[in-house]
Short mmCIF file of C-alpha atoms and ligand atoms in Angstrom, two decimals:
data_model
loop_
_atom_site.label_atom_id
_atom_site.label_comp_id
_atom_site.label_asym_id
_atom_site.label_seq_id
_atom_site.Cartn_x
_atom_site.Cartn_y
_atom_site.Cartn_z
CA UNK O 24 1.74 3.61 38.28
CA UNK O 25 0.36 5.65 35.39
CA UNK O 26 -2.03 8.39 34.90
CA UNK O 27 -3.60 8.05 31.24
CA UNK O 28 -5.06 11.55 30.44
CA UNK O 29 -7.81 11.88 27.51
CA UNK O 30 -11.61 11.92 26.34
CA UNK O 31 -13.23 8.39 27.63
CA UNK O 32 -16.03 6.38 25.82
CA UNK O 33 -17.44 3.57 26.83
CA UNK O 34 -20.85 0.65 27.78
CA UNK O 35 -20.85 -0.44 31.34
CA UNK O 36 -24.35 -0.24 31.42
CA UNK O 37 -25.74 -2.49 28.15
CA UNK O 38 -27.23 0.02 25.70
CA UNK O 39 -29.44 -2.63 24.03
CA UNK O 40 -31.26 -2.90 27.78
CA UNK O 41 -31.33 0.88 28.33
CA UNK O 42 -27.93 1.74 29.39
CA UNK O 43 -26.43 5.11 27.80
CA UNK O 44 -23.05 5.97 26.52
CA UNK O 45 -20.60 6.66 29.21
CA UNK O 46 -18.48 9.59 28.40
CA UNK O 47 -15.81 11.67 30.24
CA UNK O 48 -13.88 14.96 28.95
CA UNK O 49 -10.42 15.11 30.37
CA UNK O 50 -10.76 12.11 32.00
CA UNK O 51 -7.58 10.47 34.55
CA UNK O 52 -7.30 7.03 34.68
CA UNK O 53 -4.78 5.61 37.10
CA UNK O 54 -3.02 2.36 36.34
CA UNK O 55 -1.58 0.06 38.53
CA UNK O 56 -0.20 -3.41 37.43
CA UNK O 57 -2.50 -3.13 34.50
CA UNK O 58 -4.83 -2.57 36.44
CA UNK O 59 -7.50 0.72 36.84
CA UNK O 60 -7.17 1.89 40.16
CA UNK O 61 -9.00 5.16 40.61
CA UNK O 62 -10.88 7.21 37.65
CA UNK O 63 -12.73 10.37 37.43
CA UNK O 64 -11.93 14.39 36.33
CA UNK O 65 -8.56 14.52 35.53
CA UNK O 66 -7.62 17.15 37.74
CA UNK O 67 -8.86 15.28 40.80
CA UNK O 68 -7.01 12.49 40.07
CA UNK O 69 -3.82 14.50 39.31
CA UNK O 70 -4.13 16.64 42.90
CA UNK O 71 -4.36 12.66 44.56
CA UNK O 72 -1.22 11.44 42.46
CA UNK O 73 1.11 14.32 41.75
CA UNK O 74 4.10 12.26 40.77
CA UNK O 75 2.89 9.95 38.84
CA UNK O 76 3.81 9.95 34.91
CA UNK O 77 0.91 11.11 33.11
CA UNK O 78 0.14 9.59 29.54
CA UNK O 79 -1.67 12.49 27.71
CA UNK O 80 -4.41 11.22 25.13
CA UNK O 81 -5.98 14.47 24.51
CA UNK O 82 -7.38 15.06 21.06
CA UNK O 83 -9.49 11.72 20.09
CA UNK O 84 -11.22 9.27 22.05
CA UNK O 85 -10.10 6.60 24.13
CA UNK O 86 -12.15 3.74 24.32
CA UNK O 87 -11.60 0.39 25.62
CA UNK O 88 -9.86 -2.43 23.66
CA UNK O 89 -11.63 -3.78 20.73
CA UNK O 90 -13.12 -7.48 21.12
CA UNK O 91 -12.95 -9.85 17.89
CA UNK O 92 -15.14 -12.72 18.22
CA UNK O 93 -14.36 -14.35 15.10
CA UNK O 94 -11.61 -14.03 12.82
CA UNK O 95 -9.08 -16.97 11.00
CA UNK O 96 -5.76 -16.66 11.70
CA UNK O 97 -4.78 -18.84 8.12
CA UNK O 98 -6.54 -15.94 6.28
CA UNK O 99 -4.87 -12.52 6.42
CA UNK O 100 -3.40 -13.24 2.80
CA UNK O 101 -6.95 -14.44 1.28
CA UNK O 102 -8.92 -10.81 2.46
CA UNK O 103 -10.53 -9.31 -0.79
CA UNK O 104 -11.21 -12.74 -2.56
CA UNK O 105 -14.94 -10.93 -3.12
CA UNK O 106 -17.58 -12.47 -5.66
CA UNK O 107 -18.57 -15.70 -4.56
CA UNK O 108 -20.58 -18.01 -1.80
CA UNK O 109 -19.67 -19.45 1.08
CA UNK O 110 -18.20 -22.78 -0.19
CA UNK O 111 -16.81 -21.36 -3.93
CA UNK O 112 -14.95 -19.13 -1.77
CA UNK O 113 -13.51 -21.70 0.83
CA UNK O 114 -12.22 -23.99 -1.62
CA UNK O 115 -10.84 -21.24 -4.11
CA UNK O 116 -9.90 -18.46 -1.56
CA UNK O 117 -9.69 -19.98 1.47
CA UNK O 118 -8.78 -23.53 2.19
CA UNK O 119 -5.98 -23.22 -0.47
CA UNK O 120 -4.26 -20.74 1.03
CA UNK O 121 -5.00 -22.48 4.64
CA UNK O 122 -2.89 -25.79 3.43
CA UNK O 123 0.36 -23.42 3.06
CA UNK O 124 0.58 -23.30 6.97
CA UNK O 125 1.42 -26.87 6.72
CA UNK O 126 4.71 -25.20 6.41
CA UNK O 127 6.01 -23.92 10.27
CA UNK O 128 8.43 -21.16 8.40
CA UNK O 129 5.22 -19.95 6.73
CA UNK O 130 3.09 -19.97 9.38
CA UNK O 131 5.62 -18.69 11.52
CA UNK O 132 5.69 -15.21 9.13
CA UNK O 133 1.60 -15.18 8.99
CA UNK O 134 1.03 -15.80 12.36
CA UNK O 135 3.29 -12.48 12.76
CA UNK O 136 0.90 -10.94 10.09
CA UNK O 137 -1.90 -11.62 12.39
CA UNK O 138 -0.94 -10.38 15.44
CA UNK O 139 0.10 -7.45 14.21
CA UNK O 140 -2.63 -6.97 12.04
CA UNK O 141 -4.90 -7.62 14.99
CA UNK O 142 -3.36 -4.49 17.08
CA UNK O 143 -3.20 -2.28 14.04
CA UNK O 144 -7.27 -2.41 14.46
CA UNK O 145 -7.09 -1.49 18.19
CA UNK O 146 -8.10 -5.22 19.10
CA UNK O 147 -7.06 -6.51 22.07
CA UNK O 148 -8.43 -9.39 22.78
CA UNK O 149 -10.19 -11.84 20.33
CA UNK O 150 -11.58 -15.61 19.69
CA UNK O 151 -9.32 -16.43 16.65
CA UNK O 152 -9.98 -19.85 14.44
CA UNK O 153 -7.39 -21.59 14.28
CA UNK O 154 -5.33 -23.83 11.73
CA UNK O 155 -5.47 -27.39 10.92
CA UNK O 156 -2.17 -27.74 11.71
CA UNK O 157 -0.92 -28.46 15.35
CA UNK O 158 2.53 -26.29 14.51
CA UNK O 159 1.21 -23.50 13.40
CA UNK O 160 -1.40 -22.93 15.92
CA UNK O 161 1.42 -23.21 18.21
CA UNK O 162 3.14 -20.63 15.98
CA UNK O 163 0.48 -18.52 16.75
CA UNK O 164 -0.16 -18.69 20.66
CA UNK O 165 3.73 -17.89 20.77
CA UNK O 166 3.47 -14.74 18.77
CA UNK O 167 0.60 -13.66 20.40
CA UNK O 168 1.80 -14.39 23.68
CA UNK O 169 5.02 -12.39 22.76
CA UNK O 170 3.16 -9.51 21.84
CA UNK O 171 0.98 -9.53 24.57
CA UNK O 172 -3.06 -10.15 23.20
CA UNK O 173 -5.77 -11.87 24.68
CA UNK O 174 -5.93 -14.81 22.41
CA UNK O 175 -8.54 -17.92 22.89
CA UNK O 176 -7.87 -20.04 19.93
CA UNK O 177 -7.01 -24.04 18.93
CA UNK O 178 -6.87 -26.45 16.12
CA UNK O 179 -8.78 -26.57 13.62
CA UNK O 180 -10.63 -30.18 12.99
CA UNK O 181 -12.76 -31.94 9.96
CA UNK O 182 -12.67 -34.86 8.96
CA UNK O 183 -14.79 -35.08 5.41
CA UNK O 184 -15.40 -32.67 2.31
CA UNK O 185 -12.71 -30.62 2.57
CA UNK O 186 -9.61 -30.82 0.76
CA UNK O 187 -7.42 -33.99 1.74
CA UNK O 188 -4.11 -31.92 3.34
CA UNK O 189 -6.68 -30.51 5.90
CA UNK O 190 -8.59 -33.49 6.99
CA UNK O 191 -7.59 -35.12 10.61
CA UNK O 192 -9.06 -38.11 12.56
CA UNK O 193 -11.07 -38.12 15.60
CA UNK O 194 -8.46 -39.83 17.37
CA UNK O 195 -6.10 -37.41 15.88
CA UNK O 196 -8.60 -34.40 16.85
CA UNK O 197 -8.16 -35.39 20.25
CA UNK O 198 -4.66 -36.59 20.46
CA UNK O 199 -3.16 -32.73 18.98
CA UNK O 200 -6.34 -30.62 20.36
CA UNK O 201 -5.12 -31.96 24.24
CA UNK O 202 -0.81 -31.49 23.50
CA UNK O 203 -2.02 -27.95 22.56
CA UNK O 204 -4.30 -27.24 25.49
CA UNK O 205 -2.28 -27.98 27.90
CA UNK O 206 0.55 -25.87 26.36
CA UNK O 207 -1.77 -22.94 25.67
CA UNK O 208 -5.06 -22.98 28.14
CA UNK O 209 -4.81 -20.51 30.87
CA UNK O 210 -1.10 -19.91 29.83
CA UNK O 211 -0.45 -16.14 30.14
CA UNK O 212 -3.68 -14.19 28.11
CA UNK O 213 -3.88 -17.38 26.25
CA UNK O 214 -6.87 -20.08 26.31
CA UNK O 215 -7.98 -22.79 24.34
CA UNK O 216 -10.80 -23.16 21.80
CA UNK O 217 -11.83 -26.60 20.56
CA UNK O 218 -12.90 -25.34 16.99
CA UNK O 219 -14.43 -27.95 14.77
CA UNK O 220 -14.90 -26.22 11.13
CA UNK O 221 -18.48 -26.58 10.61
CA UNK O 222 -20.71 -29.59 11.24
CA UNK O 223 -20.37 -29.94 7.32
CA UNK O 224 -17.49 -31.08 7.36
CA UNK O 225 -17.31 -32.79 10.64
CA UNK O 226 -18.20 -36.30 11.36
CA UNK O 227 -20.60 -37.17 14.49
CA UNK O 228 -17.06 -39.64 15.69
CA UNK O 229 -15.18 -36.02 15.19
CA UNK O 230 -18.04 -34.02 17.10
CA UNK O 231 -17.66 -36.50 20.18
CA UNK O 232 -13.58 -36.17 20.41
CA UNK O 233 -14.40 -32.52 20.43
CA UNK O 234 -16.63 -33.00 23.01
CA UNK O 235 -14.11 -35.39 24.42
CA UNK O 236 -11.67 -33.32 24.82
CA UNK O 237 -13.60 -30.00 25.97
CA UNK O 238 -15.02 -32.36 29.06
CA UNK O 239 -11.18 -33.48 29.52
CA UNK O 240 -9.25 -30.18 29.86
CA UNK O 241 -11.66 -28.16 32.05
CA UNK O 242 -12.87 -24.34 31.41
CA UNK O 243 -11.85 -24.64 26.99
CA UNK O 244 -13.85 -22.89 25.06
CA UNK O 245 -15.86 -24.00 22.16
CA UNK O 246 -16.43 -21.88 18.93
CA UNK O 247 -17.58 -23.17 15.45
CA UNK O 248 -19.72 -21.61 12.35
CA UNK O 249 -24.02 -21.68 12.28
CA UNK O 250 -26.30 -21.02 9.64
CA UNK O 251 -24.25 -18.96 7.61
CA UNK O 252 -25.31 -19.78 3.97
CA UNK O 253 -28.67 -21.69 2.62
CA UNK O 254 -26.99 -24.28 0.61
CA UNK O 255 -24.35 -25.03 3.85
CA UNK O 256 -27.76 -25.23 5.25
CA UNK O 257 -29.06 -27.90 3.20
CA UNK O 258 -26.46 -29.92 2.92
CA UNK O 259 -25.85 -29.78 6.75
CA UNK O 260 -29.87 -31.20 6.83
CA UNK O 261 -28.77 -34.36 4.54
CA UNK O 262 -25.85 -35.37 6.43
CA UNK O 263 -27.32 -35.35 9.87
CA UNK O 264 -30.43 -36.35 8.83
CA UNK O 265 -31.47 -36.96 12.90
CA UNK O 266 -30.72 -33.52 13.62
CA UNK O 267 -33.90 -31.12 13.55
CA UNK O 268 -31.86 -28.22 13.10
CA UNK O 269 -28.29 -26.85 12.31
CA UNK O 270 -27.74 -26.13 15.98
CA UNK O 271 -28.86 -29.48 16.81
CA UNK O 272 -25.72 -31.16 15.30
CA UNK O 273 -23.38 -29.87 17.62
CA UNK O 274 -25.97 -29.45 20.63
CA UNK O 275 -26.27 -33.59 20.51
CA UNK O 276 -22.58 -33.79 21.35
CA UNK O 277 -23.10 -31.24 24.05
CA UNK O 278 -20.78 -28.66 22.12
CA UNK O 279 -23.37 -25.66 23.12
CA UNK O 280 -22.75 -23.84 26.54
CA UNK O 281 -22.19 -20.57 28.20
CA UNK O 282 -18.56 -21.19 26.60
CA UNK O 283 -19.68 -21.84 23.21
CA UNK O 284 -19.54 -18.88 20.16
CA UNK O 285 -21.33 -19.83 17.03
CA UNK O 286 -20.09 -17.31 14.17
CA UNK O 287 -22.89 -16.10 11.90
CA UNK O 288 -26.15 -17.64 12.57
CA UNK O 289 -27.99 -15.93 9.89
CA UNK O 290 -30.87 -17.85 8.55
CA UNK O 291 -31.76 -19.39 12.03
CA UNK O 292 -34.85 -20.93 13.82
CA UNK O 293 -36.72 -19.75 17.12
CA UNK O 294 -35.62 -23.60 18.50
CA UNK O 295 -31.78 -22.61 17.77
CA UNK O 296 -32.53 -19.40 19.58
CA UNK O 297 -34.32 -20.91 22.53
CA UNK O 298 -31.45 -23.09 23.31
CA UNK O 299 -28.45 -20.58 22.87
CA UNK O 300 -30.37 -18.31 25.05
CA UNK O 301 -30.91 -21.19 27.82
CA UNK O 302 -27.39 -22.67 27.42
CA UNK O 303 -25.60 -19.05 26.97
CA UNK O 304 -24.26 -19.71 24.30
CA UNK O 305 -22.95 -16.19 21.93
CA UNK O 306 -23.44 -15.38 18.55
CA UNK O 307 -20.50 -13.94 16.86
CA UNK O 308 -21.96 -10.87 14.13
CA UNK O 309 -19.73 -10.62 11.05
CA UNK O 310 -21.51 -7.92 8.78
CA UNK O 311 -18.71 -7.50 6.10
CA UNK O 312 -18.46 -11.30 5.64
CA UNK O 313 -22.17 -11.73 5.36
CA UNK O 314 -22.01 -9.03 2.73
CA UNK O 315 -19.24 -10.14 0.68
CA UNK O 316 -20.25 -13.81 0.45
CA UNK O 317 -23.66 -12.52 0.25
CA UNK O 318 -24.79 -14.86 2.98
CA UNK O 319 -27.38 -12.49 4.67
CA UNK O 320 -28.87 -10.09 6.45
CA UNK O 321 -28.17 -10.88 10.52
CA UNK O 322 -31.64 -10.84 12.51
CA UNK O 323 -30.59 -9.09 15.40
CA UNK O 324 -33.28 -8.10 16.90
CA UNK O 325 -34.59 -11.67 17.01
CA UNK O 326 -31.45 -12.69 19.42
CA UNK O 327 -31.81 -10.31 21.55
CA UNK O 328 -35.24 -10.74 22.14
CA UNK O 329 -35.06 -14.34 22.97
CA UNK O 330 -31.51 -13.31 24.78
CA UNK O 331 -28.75 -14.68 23.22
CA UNK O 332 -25.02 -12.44 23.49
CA UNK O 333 -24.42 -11.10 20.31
CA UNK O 334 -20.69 -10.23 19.73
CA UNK O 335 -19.08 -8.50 16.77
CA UNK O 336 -16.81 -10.55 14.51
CA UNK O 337 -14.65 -9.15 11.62
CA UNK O 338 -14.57 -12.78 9.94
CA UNK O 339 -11.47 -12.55 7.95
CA UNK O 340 -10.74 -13.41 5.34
CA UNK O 341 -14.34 -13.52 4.03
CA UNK O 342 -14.70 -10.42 6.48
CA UNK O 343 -12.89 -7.23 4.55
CA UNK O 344 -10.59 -6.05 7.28
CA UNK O 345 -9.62 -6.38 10.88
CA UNK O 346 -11.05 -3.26 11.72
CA UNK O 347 -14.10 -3.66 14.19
CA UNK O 348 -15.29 0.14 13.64
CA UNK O 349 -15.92 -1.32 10.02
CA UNK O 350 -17.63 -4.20 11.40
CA UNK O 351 -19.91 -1.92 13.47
CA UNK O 352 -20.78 0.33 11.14
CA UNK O 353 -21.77 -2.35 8.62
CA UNK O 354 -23.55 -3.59 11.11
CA UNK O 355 -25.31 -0.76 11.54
CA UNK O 356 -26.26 -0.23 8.02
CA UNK O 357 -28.06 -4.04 7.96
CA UNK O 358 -29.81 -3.19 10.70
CA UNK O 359 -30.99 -0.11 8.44
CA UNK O 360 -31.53 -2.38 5.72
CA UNK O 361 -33.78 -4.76 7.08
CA UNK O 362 -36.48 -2.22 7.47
CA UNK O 363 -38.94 -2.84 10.08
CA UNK O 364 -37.06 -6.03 10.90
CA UNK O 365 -33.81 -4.27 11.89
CA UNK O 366 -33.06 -2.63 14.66
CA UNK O 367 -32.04 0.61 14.73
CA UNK O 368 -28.47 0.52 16.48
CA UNK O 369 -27.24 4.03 18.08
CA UNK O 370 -23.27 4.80 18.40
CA UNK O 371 -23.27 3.50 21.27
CA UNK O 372 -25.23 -0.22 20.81
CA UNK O 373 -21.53 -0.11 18.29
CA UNK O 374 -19.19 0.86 20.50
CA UNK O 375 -20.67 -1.92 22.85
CA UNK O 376 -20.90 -4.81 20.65
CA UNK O 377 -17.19 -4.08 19.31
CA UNK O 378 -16.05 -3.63 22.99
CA UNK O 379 -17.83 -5.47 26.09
CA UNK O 380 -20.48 -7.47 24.22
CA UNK O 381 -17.42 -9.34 23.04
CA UNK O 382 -15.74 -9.23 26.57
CA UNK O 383 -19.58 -10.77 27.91
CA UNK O 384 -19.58 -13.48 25.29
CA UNK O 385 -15.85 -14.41 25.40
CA UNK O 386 -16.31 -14.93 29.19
CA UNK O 387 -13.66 -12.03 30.41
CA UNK O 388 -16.54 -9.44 31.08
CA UNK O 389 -15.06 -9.38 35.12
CA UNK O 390 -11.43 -8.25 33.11
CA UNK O 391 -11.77 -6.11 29.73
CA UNK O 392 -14.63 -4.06 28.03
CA UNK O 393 -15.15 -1.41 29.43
CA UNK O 394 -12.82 1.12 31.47
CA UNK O 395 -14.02 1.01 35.00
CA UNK O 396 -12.25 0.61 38.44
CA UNK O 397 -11.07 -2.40 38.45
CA UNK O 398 -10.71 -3.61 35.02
CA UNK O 399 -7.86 -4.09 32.83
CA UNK O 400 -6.33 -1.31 31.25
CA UNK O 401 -6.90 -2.44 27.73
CA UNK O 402 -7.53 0.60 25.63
CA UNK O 403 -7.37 2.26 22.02
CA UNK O 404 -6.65 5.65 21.35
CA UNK O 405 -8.45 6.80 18.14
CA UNK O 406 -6.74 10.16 17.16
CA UNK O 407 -7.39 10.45 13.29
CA UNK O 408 -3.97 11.58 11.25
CA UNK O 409 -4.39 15.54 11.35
CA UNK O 410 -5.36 17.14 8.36
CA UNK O 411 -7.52 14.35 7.40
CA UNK O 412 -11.34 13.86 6.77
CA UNK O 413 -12.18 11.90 10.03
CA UNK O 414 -9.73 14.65 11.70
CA UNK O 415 -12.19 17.87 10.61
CA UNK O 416 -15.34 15.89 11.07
CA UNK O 417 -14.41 14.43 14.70
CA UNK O 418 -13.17 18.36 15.57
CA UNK O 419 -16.59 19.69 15.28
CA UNK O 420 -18.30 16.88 17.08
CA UNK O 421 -20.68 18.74 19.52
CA UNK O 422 -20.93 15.33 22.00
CA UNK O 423 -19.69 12.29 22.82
CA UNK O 424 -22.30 10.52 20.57
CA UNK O 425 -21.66 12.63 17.73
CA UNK O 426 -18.09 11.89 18.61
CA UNK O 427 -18.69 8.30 18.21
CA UNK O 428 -21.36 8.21 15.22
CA UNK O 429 -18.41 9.67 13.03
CA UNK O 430 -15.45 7.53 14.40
CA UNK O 431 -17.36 4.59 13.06
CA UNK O 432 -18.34 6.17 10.21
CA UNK O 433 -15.15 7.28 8.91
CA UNK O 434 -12.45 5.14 11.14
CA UNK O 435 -10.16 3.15 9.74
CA UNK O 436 -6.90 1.02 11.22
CA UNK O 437 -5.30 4.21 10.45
CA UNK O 438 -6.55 6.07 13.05
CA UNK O 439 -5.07 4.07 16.07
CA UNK O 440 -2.82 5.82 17.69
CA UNK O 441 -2.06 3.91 20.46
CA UNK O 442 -2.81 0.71 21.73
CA UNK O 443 -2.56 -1.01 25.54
CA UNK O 444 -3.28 -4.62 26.99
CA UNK O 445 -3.25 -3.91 30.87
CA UNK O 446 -1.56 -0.85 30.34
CA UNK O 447 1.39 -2.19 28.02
CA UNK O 448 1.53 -0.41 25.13
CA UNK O 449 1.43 -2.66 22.14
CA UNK O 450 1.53 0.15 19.20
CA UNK O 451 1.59 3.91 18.79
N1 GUN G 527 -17.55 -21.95 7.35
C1 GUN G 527 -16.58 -22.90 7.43
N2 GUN G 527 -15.36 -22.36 7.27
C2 GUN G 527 -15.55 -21.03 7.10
C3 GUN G 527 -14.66 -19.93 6.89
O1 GUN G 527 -13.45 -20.06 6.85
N3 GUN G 527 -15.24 -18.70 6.75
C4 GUN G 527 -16.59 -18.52 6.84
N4 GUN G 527 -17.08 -17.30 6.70
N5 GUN G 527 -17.43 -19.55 7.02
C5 GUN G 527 -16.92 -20.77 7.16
ZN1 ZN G 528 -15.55 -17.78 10.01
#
């Protein structure tokens, strides 16, 4: 048992329906097995558990564990390839440096980058894309699992367009994708994602192993990319010529449920919203991405008015970092951008969709996102270095939502000071 001692941010109740920020000074949390067992003024909880080791987190803000909806394992090493679309950059930044995993050794060493990159950000728990290769996704699920995230994530499949080293079969799709899932699905923190690139490069034969194998290892996930880039668009439109929308092409293989994540979904139609509202299906945000490939401005405001989970993704390697408080704060600003179109997202509508919007949409809502009785102890502890800029400017914070408004604005991976996955502590 543990007492964990420090200021304490976070969304139980949804800010985007009403809910405010939920903040406690000198807050005790006791953990037991991981798990939050009592919670209130920290003296209170002291005078119940006097012996207890404390954990003191004063100075900063604790907050619960960041949730990554989207983000490719194969491309920590291509972050910063800036200057060009969508599919310049996957087949000079991307998919070139994707085919190295074909070597284990080498995935072996970036699957380690990963992880650790991962809890350097304060995320705990994330949807992660995969690689086309069998070996190193298993490379991956083992490091993760070592280190102790929350990792739902499989092999990568296409089978057309893409360079040759990367293509599979269906047969092959479903023959790897099941080995895998059965290793990895419900193993530990792990689960298993069936993760089809993009319908672009995906055959309808490939879409219905997918589906396949979803229907034959039950409770997988599904995750894939939607409407991220007009001429993806277009050329998604040619090759499934039946299909009346982008959404469509994977909806006709019944790849679009309550565990389904679409990342992007950008320049999409009130149809496409309709049905990921009605199936529950979540849409993974991935500002930086969107700006760097310039793929678009995200209509928010049009998901959550037809009510589809929006989740925050950081997208690398398009994406520019690992760092969610990034993610939300560029989130924020497109919001801004978009005018009367946006809408105009509060500290806390960012501290929710980097923390239990993802938790909602990833299906663990019950487990992680927020810090409440009963929940997980997963938790960052953002305590920028003293001395520095974030440091003065969070010290004369005169609330919790100031607090909040300048940790996104100026945090960076730097400031996480500590970092717990049912109260292990992974960094710090
Ligand atoms: N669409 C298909 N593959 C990718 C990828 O790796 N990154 C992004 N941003 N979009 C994709
Ligand atoms: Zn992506």
């Amino acid at each position: 048992m543990t007492v964990f001692r420090g200021t304490v941010l976070d969304t139980p109740d949804d800010p985007f329906t009403g809910g405010e920020l939920r903040s406690e000074q000198d807050a005790g949390l006791l953990v037991v097995d991981g798990v939050i067992r009592a919670r209130g003024p920290y003296v209170e909880i002291r005078r119940d558990h006097p012996q207890e080791e404390v954990v003191d987190l004063r100075g900063g803000l604790v907050v619960p564990g960041f949730v990554d909806a989207h983000v490719h394992y194969p491309q920590v090493r291509a972050i910063g390839g800036l200057g060009l679309p969508l599919l310049d950059w996957l087949d000079r930044c991307a998919l070139p440096e994707e085919a190295r995993l074909a070597d284990p050794a080498y995935a072996a060493t970036v699957a380690d980058e990963f992880v650790r990159s991962l809890v350097q950000a304060g995320t705990t728990t994330a949807l992660v894309f995969g690689s086309h290769f069998a070996s190193a996704v298993d490379a991956l699920f083992a490091e993760a699992t070592r280190v102790g995230l929350r990792v739902t994530s499989g092999l990568v499949v296409s089978d057309r367009i893409l360079r040759p080293e990367l293509l599979s079969t269906p047969q092959r799709t479903y023959d790897e994708g099941r080995v895998l899932a059965e290793r990895w699905h419900g193993t530990g923190r792990t689960r298993y994602a069936v993760t089809p690139r993009f319908s672009l490069s995906s055959s309808d034969d490939l879409l219905d192993a997918c589906a396949a194998l979803g229907k034959d290892v039950p409770g997988t996930w599904f995750t894939s990319h939607l409407n991220e880039n007009l001429a993806e668009i277009t050329e998604v439109a040619r090759l499934f010529s039946r299909s009346v929308d982008y959404l469509d092409t994977y909806d006709r293989h019944g790849l679009v449920s309550g565990r389904s994540v679409f990342a992007h979904n950008i320049h999409v139609r009130d149809r496409e919203l309709s049905l990921l509202a009605a199936q529950g299906a979540g849409v993974a945000h991935c500002p930086t991405s969107n700006a760097a490939l310039g793929s678009g401005l995200f209509p928010m405001r049009r998901h959550l008015e037809h009510g589809v989970p929006v989740a925050l993704g950081s997208d690398v390697g398009a994406g520019t970092g690992f760092s969610l408080l990034k993610e939300g704060l560029q989130a924020y600003f497109h919001q801004q951008l978009l005018g009367p179109a946006g809408l105009p997202l509060r500290p806390a509508h960012l501290l929710h969709l980097a923390t239990r919007a993802g938790a909602l949409a990833l299906g663990l809502g019950d487990q992680v996102g927020d810090l409440s009785v009963g929940m997980a102890f997963d938790a960052v502890w953002l305590r920028p270095p003293s001395g520095t800029t974030a440091d003065l400017v969070l010290r004369h914070a005169t609330s919790a939502e100031e607090a909040l408004a300048k940790v996104f604005a100026l945090g960076t991976t730097a400031d996480t000071a500590g970092v717990w996955v049912a109260g292990e502590r992974l960094h710090g």
